[in-house]
Coordinates of C-alpha atoms in Angstrom, one line a residue:
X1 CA -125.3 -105.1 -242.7
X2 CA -123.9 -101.9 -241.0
X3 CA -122.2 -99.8 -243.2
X4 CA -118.6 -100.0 -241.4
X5 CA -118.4 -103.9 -242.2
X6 CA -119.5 -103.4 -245.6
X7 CA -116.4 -100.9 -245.8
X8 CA -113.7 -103.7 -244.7
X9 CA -111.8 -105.3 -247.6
X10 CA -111.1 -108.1 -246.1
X11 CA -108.2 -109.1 -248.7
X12 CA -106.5 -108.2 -251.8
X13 CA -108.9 -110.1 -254.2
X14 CA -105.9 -110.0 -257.2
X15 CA -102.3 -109.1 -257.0
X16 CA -99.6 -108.1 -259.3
X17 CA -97.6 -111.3 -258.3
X18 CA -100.6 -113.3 -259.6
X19 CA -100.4 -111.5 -262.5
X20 CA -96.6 -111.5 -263.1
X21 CA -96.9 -115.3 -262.7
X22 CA -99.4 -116.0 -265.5
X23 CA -97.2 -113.6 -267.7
X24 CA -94.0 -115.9 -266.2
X25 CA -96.2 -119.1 -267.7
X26 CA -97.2 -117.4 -270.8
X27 CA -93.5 -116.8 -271.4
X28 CA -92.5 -120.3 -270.6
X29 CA -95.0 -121.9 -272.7
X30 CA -93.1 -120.9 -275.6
X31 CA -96.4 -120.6 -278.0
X32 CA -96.4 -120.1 -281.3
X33 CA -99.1 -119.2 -284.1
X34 CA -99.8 -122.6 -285.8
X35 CA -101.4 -124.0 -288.6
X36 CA -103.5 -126.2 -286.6
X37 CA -105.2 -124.8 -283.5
X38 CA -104.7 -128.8 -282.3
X39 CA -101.3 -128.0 -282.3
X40 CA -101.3 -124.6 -280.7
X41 CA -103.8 -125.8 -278.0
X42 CA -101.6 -126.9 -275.4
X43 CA -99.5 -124.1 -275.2
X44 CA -102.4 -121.7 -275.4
X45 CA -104.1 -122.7 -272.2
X46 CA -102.4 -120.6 -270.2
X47 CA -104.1 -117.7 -271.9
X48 CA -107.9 -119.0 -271.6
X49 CA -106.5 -119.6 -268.0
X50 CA -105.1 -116.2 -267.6
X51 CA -108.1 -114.9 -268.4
X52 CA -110.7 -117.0 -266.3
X53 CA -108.0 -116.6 -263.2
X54 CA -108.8 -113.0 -263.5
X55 CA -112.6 -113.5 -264.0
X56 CA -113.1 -115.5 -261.0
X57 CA -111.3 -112.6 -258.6
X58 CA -113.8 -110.7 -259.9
X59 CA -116.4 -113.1 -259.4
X60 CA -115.7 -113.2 -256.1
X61 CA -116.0 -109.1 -255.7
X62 CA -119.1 -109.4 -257.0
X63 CA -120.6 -112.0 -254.8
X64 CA -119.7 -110.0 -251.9
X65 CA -121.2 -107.1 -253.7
X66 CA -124.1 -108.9 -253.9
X67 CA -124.7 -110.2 -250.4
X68 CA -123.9 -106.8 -249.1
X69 CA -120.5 -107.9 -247.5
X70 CA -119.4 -104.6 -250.1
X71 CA -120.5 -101.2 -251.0
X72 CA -120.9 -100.3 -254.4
X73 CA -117.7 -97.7 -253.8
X74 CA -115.4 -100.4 -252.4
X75 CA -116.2 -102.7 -255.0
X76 CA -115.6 -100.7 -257.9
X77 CA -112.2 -99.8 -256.6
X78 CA -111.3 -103.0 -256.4
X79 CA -112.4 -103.9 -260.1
X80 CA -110.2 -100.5 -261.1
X81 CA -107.3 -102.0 -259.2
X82 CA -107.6 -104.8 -260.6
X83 CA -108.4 -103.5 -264.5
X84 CA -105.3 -101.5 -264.0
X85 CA -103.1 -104.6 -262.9
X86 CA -104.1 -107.1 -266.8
X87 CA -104.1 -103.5 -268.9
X88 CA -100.9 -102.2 -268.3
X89 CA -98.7 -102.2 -270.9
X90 CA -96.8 -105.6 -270.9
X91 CA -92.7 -106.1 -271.7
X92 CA -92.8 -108.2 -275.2
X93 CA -91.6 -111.4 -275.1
X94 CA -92.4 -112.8 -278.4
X95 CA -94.5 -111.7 -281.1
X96 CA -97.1 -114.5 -281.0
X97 CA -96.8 -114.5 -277.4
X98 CA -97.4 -110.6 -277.7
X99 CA -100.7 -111.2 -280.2
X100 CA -102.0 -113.6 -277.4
X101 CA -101.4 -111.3 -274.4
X102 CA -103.1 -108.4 -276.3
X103 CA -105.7 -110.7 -277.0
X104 CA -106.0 -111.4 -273.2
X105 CA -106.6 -108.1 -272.3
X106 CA -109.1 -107.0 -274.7
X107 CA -111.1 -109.5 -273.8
X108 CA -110.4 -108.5 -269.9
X109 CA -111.3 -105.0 -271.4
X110 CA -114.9 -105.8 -271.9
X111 CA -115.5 -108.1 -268.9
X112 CA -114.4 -105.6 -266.5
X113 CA -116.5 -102.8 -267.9
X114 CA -119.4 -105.4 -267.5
X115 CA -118.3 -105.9 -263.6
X116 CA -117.9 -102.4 -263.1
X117 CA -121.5 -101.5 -264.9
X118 CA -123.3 -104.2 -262.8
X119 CA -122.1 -103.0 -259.8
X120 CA -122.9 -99.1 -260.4
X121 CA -126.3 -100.4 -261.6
X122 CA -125.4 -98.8 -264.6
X123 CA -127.6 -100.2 -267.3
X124 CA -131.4 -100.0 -268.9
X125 CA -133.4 -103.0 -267.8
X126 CA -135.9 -104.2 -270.1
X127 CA -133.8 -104.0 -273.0
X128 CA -132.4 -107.3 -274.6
X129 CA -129.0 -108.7 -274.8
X130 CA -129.6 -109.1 -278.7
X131 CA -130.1 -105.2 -279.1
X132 CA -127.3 -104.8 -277.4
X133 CA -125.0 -106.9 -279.6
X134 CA -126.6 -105.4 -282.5
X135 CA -126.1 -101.8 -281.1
X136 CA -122.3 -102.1 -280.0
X137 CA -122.0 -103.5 -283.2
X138 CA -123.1 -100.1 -285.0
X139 CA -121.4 -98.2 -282.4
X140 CA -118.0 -100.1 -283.7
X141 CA -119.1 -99.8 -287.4
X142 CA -119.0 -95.8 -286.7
X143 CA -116.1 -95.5 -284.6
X144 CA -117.7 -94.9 -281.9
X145 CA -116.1 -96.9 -279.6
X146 CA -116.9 -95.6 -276.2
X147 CA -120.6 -96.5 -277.1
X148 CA -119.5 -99.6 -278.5
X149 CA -117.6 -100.7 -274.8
X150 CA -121.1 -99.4 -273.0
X151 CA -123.2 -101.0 -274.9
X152 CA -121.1 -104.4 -274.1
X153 CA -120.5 -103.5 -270.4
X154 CA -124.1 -103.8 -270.3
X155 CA -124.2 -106.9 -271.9
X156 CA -122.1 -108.0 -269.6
X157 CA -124.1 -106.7 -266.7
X158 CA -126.7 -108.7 -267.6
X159 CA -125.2 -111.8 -267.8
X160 CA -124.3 -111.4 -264.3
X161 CA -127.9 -111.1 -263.4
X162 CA -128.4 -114.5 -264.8
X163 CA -129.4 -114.0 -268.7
X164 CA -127.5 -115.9 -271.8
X165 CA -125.8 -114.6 -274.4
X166 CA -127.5 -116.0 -277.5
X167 CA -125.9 -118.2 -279.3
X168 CA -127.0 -117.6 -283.1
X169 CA -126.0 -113.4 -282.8
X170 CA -122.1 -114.6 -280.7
X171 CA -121.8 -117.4 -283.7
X172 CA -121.7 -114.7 -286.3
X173 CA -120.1 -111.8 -284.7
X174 CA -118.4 -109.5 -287.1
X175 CA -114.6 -109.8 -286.7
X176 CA -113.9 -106.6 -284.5
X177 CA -113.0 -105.4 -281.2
X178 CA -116.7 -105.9 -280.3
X179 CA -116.1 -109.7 -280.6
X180 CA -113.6 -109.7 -278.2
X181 CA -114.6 -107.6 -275.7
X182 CA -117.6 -109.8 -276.0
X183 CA -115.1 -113.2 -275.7
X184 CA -114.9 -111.8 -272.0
X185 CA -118.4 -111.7 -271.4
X186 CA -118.6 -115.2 -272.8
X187 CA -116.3 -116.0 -270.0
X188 CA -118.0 -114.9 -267.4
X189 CA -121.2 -116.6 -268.6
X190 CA -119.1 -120.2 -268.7
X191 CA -117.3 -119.4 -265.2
X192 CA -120.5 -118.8 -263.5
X193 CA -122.1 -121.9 -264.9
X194 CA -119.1 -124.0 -264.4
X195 CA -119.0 -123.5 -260.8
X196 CA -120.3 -121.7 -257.6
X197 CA -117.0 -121.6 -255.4
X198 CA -116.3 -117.9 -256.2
X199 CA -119.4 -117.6 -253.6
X200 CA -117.8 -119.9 -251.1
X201 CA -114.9 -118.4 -249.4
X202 CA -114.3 -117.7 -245.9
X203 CA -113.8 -113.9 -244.4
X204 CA -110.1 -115.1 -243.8
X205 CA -109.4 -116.3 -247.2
X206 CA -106.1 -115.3 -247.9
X207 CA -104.9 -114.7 -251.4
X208 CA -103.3 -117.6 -253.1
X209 CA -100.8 -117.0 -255.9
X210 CA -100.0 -119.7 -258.5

């Protein structure tokens, strides 16, 4: 494809609006820290949607990327623009509301780093997703968080090629900020098997806000 079409954006893949209406819906749902997770579960939707809402967008960069309708340059900025729309600092609204939110955008945290390292090419193939774990996990165990977010961005990276996380290592994840950055690459590994329509849009597509 000739480079000056793979330079066209042809729209805003996420906007602040979107965003400012799932923080709206957050605050509307009125959730609250329960006992039971039964009872929290309706209200706490809207932040497993908040999150996939924002997966899918990048999804959808990355498809493009993929099919050459986008450089490498062009598609990083729009995962930056994006990362710097769900990690700004959010106005509280409540406290549990606030624990959720943060919650959000670790996770986000770690599955952006995993969009942006795919697309750079930024990652050792022939290395396994296990070692990975296991090595973000020491990185975290040391402070040495930087490491600790590569070493999860590539991950991530390679769940986007197609591999699985495995399922024993993610079932007994120390509790840590490894564990939720990895909770975002777990959700790009369910949105790409739960459907392909992030590939399916047309050049005109226009942004659709909830």
């Amino acid at each position: 494809m000739p480079e000056q079409e793979m330079n066209q954006i042809p729209y805003e893949f996420y906007t602040q609006k979107r965003w400012e209406n799932w923080l709206a819906r957050a605050k509307e749902s009125g959730f609250e820290i329960k006992e039971s997770e039964d009872e929290s579960g309706k209200e706490s939707a809207v932040f497993v949607n908040m999150v996939d809402d924002v997966i899918l967008a990048c999804l959808k960069v990355s498809a493009r990327f993929e099919h050459g309708m986008l450089s490498a340059e062009n598609s990083l900025n729009i995962l930056v623009e994006i990362r710097n729309l769900v990690l700004d600092e959010v106005e509280p609204i409540s406290e549990d509301i606030d624990l959720m939110i943060d919650s959000v955008q670790t996770s986000l945290m770690g599955a952006l780093a995993a969009f942006e390292c795919y697309v750079m090419g930024d990652y050792e193939e022939g290395i396994s997703i296990e070692e990975l774990i296991k090595a973000a996990i020491v990185a975290e165990e040391t402070d040495d968080l930087e490491m600790a977010l590569d070493y999860t961005a590539q991950c991530g990276a390679f769940v986007l090629k197609g591999e699985n996380l495995p399922d024993e290592i993610m079932a007994e994840l120390p509790y840590g900020i490894v564990a939720e950055w990895l909770d975002g690459i777990d959700s790009i590994a369910a949105a790409m098997v739960g459907s392909d329509s992030y590939k399916e849009f047309e050049e005109d597509d226009e942004d659709t806000t909830l």
